[in-house]
Amino acid sequence: MFELRRLRLLHELALRGTIAEVATSLGYSASTVSQQLAQLEREAGVALLEPDGRRVRLTAQGRVLAAHAARALELDEAARAELSTSQNTPARVRIAVMPTAAEALVPAALTILSKRMPELRVEMRELAPETALFELQARAFDLVVAEQYPGHTRPVSEGIERTLLGRDPIRLAVSRGDAAVELADLRDRAWVLEPQGAAVRRWAVQQCRAAGFEPDVRFEATDLIAHARLVAAGHAVAMLPDLVWTGGRASVRLLELPGSPVREIFAATRASSRESAAVVAVRDALAEALEAHTPH
């Protein structure tokens, strides 16, 4: 009989690739991870790992058992979720959210949950969607709030379900004194965008090219509040979603983009936790918070 804790280590190794990363993720020492995987090999009676330079990799048998480990973990989570619906014990939901959701949605969602499920413990970490969605597969989180821009779909992962929370309009942001009226007027302005490699950066550049120019990107920042402040100070222009303006947008002027694009805000969860009343409650509260959000 395989021990679920050791199966999880194998599952983590299949996802992360190195024993060091597995150890860091789960809070173990690398030697402990190695010892537990060695014990799992003895239980399996076949080699699960083989040398790969200074690292190790899964053998064919290791990959087979890792796939079974993923299913075993899903069954364990599904059983716990179903049992939790009939218990009154305090629940915990770990969420990872993108920065705009952390500021605009989570506080309002927590207020909703404090009235509906006061015993629920919600733990939040702010992460980029790419990292958060990976960690959801690795079971570091129970729910992820992420975004998807028009024409830029995110990879679909087996065992992960997405629920649309709502749509967030994207607009041009310029300083109050800027006379521009449309995107084409901004060909000579300095731009602030997210760093190279980000899906939203690629999307924004494509919008500028469709308008007939290459943006002069002088500033890069992952924090959209930093974008807004650069715009308000008159140093740059940007494309920003409405969720950025939780604290008010009087310091900038907003212009419509061609086609009035919107980004989709979605919640991602593991299919095995679909019966969890706590996870469903958090997801519903986030959807309500997004629906009620109105920039001023």
Coordinates of C-alpha atoms in Angstrom, one line a residue:
M1 CA 0.0 0.0 0.0
F2 CA 1.4 3.4 -1.0
E3 CA 1.5 6.2 1.5
L4 CA -0.3 9.3 0.1
R5 CA 2.3 11.7 1.5
R6 CA 5.0 10.0 -0.5
L7 CA 2.8 9.9 -3.6
R8 CA 2.5 13.7 -3.3
L9 CA 6.3 14.0 -3.3
L10 CA 6.4 12.1 -6.6
H11 CA 3.6 14.2 -8.0
E12 CA 5.5 17.4 -7.0
L13 CA 8.7 16.1 -8.6
A14 CA 6.8 15.4 -11.8
L15 CA 5.6 19.0 -11.8
R16 CA 8.6 20.9 -10.5
G17 CA 11.5 18.8 -12.0
T18 CA 14.0 18.9 -9.1
I19 CA 14.2 17.6 -5.6
A20 CA 15.4 21.0 -4.4
E21 CA 12.2 22.7 -5.7
V22 CA 10.0 20.0 -4.2
A23 CA 11.7 20.5 -0.8
T24 CA 11.4 24.3 -1.0
S25 CA 7.7 24.1 -2.0
L26 CA 6.7 21.7 0.8
G27 CA 9.0 23.0 3.5
Y28 CA 11.1 19.8 3.8
S29 CA 14.9 19.4 3.5
A30 CA 16.2 17.9 0.2
S31 CA 17.5 14.9 2.1
T32 CA 14.1 14.2 3.6
V33 CA 12.5 14.3 0.1
S34 CA 15.2 12.0 -1.3
Q35 CA 14.7 9.5 1.6
Q36 CA 11.0 9.4 1.2
L37 CA 11.2 8.9 -2.6
A38 CA 13.7 6.1 -2.0
Q39 CA 11.2 4.5 0.4
L40 CA 8.5 4.9 -2.3
E41 CA 10.8 3.1 -4.7
R42 CA 11.2 0.2 -2.3
E43 CA 7.4 0.0 -1.9
A44 CA 6.9 0.1 -5.7
G45 CA 9.6 -2.5 -6.3
V46 CA 10.8 -0.7 -9.4
A47 CA 13.1 2.2 -10.1
L48 CA 11.2 5.5 -10.1
L49 CA 14.1 7.8 -10.5
E50 CA 17.3 7.8 -12.6
P51 CA 20.4 10.1 -12.7
D52 CA 20.2 13.1 -15.1
G53 CA 23.6 14.9 -14.7
R54 CA 23.6 16.2 -11.2
R55 CA 19.9 15.9 -10.9
V56 CA 17.4 13.0 -11.2
R57 CA 14.4 12.4 -13.5
L58 CA 11.5 10.1 -13.5
T59 CA 11.8 6.7 -15.2
A60 CA 9.0 5.4 -17.4
Q61 CA 7.7 3.6 -14.3
G62 CA 8.0 6.7 -12.3
R63 CA 5.9 8.7 -14.7
V64 CA 3.2 6.0 -14.6
L65 CA 3.1 6.1 -10.8
A66 CA 3.2 9.9 -10.8
A67 CA 0.0 9.9 -13.0
H68 CA -1.6 7.5 -10.5
A69 CA -0.5 9.7 -7.7
A70 CA -2.2 12.7 -9.2
R71 CA -5.5 10.7 -9.4
A72 CA -5.1 9.5 -5.8
L73 CA -4.6 13.1 -4.6
E74 CA -7.7 14.2 -6.5
L75 CA -9.8 11.4 -4.9
D76 CA -8.5 12.3 -1.5
E77 CA -9.4 15.9 -2.0
A78 CA -12.8 15.1 -3.4
A79 CA -13.6 12.8 -0.4
R80 CA -12.5 15.5 2.0
A81 CA -14.6 18.1 0.3
E82 CA -17.7 16.0 0.3
L83 CA -17.3 15.1 4.0
S84 CA -16.7 18.7 4.9
T85 CA -20.2 19.6 3.7
S86 CA -21.7 17.6 6.6
Q87 CA -19.4 18.9 9.3
N88 CA -19.4 22.2 11.2
T89 CA -15.6 22.4 11.7
P90 CA -13.8 25.6 10.6
A91 CA -12.6 25.4 7.0
R92 CA -9.6 27.0 5.4
V93 CA -9.3 28.2 1.8
R94 CA -6.0 29.2 0.3
I95 CA -6.2 31.7 -2.6
A96 CA -3.7 33.2 -5.0
V97 CA -4.8 36.4 -6.7
M98 CA -3.4 38.8 -9.2
P99 CA -2.5 42.3 -7.8
T100 CA -5.7 44.1 -9.0
A101 CA -7.9 41.5 -7.5
A102 CA -6.0 41.7 -4.2
E103 CA -6.8 45.3 -4.0
A104 CA -10.2 45.6 -5.6
L105 CA -11.9 42.2 -4.9
V106 CA -10.5 40.4 -1.9
P107 CA -11.5 43.0 0.8
A108 CA -15.1 43.1 -0.4
A109 CA -15.2 39.3 -0.7
L110 CA -13.9 38.9 2.8
T111 CA -16.6 41.3 4.1
I112 CA -19.3 39.1 2.3
L113 CA -17.8 35.9 3.8
S114 CA -17.5 37.3 7.3
K115 CA -21.3 37.5 7.3
R116 CA -22.1 34.2 5.6
M117 CA -19.3 31.9 6.9
P118 CA -17.7 33.7 9.9
E119 CA -15.8 30.5 10.8
L120 CA -14.1 30.3 7.4
R121 CA -10.4 31.1 7.3
V122 CA -9.2 32.6 4.0
E123 CA -5.5 32.9 3.4
M124 CA -4.3 35.0 0.4
R125 CA -1.1 35.4 -1.5
E126 CA -0.6 37.9 -4.4
L127 CA 0.9 36.1 -7.4
A128 CA 1.1 36.6 -11.1
P129 CA -1.5 34.4 -12.9
E130 CA 1.1 32.2 -14.6
T131 CA 2.8 31.2 -11.3
A132 CA -0.5 31.0 -9.4
L133 CA -2.1 28.6 -11.9
F134 CA 1.0 26.3 -11.8
E135 CA 0.9 26.3 -8.0
L136 CA -2.8 25.4 -8.1
Q137 CA -1.9 22.2 -9.9
A138 CA 0.7 21.5 -7.2
R139 CA -2.0 22.0 -4.5
A140 CA -0.3 25.0 -2.9
F141 CA -3.6 26.9 -3.3
D142 CA -7.3 25.9 -3.5
L143 CA -8.5 28.8 -5.8
V144 CA -6.7 31.2 -8.1
V145 CA -8.1 34.5 -9.5
A146 CA -6.5 35.2 -12.9
E147 CA -7.2 37.1 -16.1
Q148 CA -7.4 36.5 -19.8
Y149 CA -7.0 39.2 -22.4
P150 CA -8.8 39.2 -25.8
G151 CA -7.2 36.8 -28.2
H152 CA -4.7 35.5 -25.6
T153 CA -6.0 32.3 -24.1
R154 CA -4.2 30.6 -21.2
P155 CA -3.3 26.9 -21.5
V156 CA -6.0 24.5 -20.4
S157 CA -4.7 22.0 -17.7
E158 CA -6.3 18.7 -17.0
G159 CA -8.2 18.6 -13.7
I160 CA -8.5 22.4 -13.5
E161 CA -11.9 24.1 -13.8
R162 CA -12.5 27.7 -14.6
T163 CA -15.5 29.8 -13.6
L164 CA -16.0 33.3 -15.2
L165 CA -16.3 35.8 -12.4
G166 CA -16.9 38.8 -14.7
R167 CA -15.5 41.1 -17.4
D168 CA -13.3 44.1 -16.8
P169 CA -13.2 46.9 -19.4
I170 CA -9.7 48.0 -20.6
R171 CA -9.2 51.7 -21.5
L172 CA -6.5 54.1 -22.4
A173 CA -5.3 56.2 -19.5
V174 CA -3.7 59.6 -20.1
S175 CA -2.9 62.6 -17.9
R176 CA -5.6 65.2 -17.3
G177 CA -3.8 67.7 -19.4
D178 CA -3.2 65.4 -22.4
A179 CA -5.3 66.4 -25.5
A180 CA -5.3 62.9 -27.1
V181 CA -8.8 61.6 -28.1
E182 CA -7.8 58.2 -29.5
L183 CA -5.1 55.6 -29.5
A184 CA -3.5 56.8 -32.8
D185 CA -2.8 60.2 -31.1
L186 CA -0.4 58.5 -28.6
R187 CA 2.3 57.4 -31.1
D188 CA 4.7 59.9 -29.8
R189 CA 4.0 59.4 -26.1
A190 CA 6.1 57.5 -23.6
W191 CA 4.4 54.3 -22.5
V192 CA 4.4 52.2 -19.3
L193 CA 3.7 48.5 -19.9
E194 CA 4.2 45.2 -18.0
P195 CA 7.6 43.5 -18.5
Q196 CA 8.5 41.5 -21.7
G197 CA 6.9 38.1 -21.8
A198 CA 3.7 39.0 -20.1
A199 CA 0.5 38.2 -22.1
V200 CA -0.9 41.7 -21.4
R201 CA 2.3 43.3 -22.8
R202 CA 2.0 41.4 -26.0
W203 CA -1.7 42.3 -26.3
A204 CA -1.1 46.0 -25.7
V205 CA 1.7 46.1 -28.2
Q206 CA -0.6 44.5 -30.8
Q207 CA -3.2 47.2 -30.2
C208 CA -0.6 49.9 -30.9
R209 CA 0.6 48.2 -34.0
A210 CA -3.0 47.9 -35.3
A211 CA -3.2 51.7 -34.8
G212 CA -0.1 52.1 -37.0
F213 CA 2.7 52.7 -34.6
E214 CA 5.2 50.9 -32.3
P215 CA 4.9 52.1 -28.7
D216 CA 7.8 53.8 -27.1
V217 CA 8.0 51.7 -23.9
R218 CA 10.2 53.7 -21.5
F219 CA 8.8 52.2 -18.2
E220 CA 8.1 48.6 -17.2
A221 CA 6.3 47.5 -14.0
T222 CA 4.2 44.6 -12.9
D223 CA 2.3 46.8 -10.4
L224 CA -0.6 48.5 -12.3
I225 CA -0.8 51.1 -9.5
A226 CA 2.7 52.3 -10.5
H227 CA 1.3 52.6 -14.1
A228 CA -1.5 54.7 -12.9
R229 CA 0.8 57.0 -10.9
L230 CA 3.1 57.5 -13.9
V231 CA 0.1 58.4 -16.0
A232 CA -1.3 60.8 -13.4
A233 CA 2.1 62.6 -13.1
G234 CA 2.1 63.1 -16.9
H235 CA 5.2 60.9 -17.6
A236 CA 3.5 58.1 -19.5
V237 CA 0.3 56.7 -21.0
A238 CA -1.0 53.2 -20.5
M239 CA -3.8 50.7 -21.1
L240 CA -5.4 49.8 -17.8
P241 CA -8.4 47.7 -16.7
D242 CA -11.1 49.4 -14.6
L243 CA -10.3 47.3 -11.5
V244 CA -7.2 49.5 -11.1
W245 CA -9.4 52.5 -10.2
T246 CA -10.7 51.1 -6.9
G247 CA -9.3 54.2 -5.1
G248 CA -10.7 56.6 -7.7
R249 CA -9.6 57.8 -11.1
A250 CA -10.0 61.6 -10.9
S251 CA -6.3 62.0 -11.5
V252 CA -6.3 60.7 -15.0
R253 CA -8.5 60.9 -18.1
L254 CA -9.8 57.6 -19.7
L255 CA -10.3 57.1 -23.4
E256 CA -12.0 54.2 -25.2
L257 CA -9.9 51.7 -27.1
P258 CA -11.0 50.5 -30.5
G259 CA -13.6 47.7 -30.1
S260 CA -14.0 48.5 -26.4
P261 CA -12.0 45.4 -25.3
V262 CA -12.5 43.7 -21.9
R263 CA -10.4 41.1 -20.1
E264 CA -12.1 38.1 -18.5
I265 CA -11.6 37.6 -14.8
F266 CA -11.9 34.0 -13.8
A267 CA -11.5 31.7 -10.8
A268 CA -9.6 28.5 -11.3
T269 CA -10.1 25.5 -9.0
R270 CA -9.2 21.8 -9.0
A271 CA -12.1 19.7 -10.3
S272 CA -11.6 17.5 -7.2
S273 CA -12.6 20.4 -4.9
R274 CA -15.9 21.2 -6.8
E275 CA -17.9 19.8 -3.8
S276 CA -16.2 22.0 -1.2
A277 CA -18.7 24.3 0.3
A278 CA -15.9 26.6 1.4
V279 CA -14.3 26.9 -2.0
V280 CA -17.6 27.6 -3.6
A281 CA -18.5 30.2 -1.1
V282 CA -15.2 32.1 -1.7
R283 CA -15.7 31.9 -5.5
D284 CA -19.2 33.2 -5.2
A285 CA -18.1 36.1 -2.9
L286 CA -15.4 37.1 -5.4
A287 CA -17.9 37.1 -8.2
E288 CA -20.3 39.3 -6.2
A289 CA -17.4 41.7 -5.3
L290 CA -16.5 42.0 -9.0
E291 CA -20.1 42.7 -10.0
A292 CA -20.5 45.4 -7.4
H293 CA -17.2 47.1 -8.3
T294 CA -17.8 50.5 -9.9
P295 CA -14.9 52.9 -10.5
H296 CA -15.4 56.5 -9.3

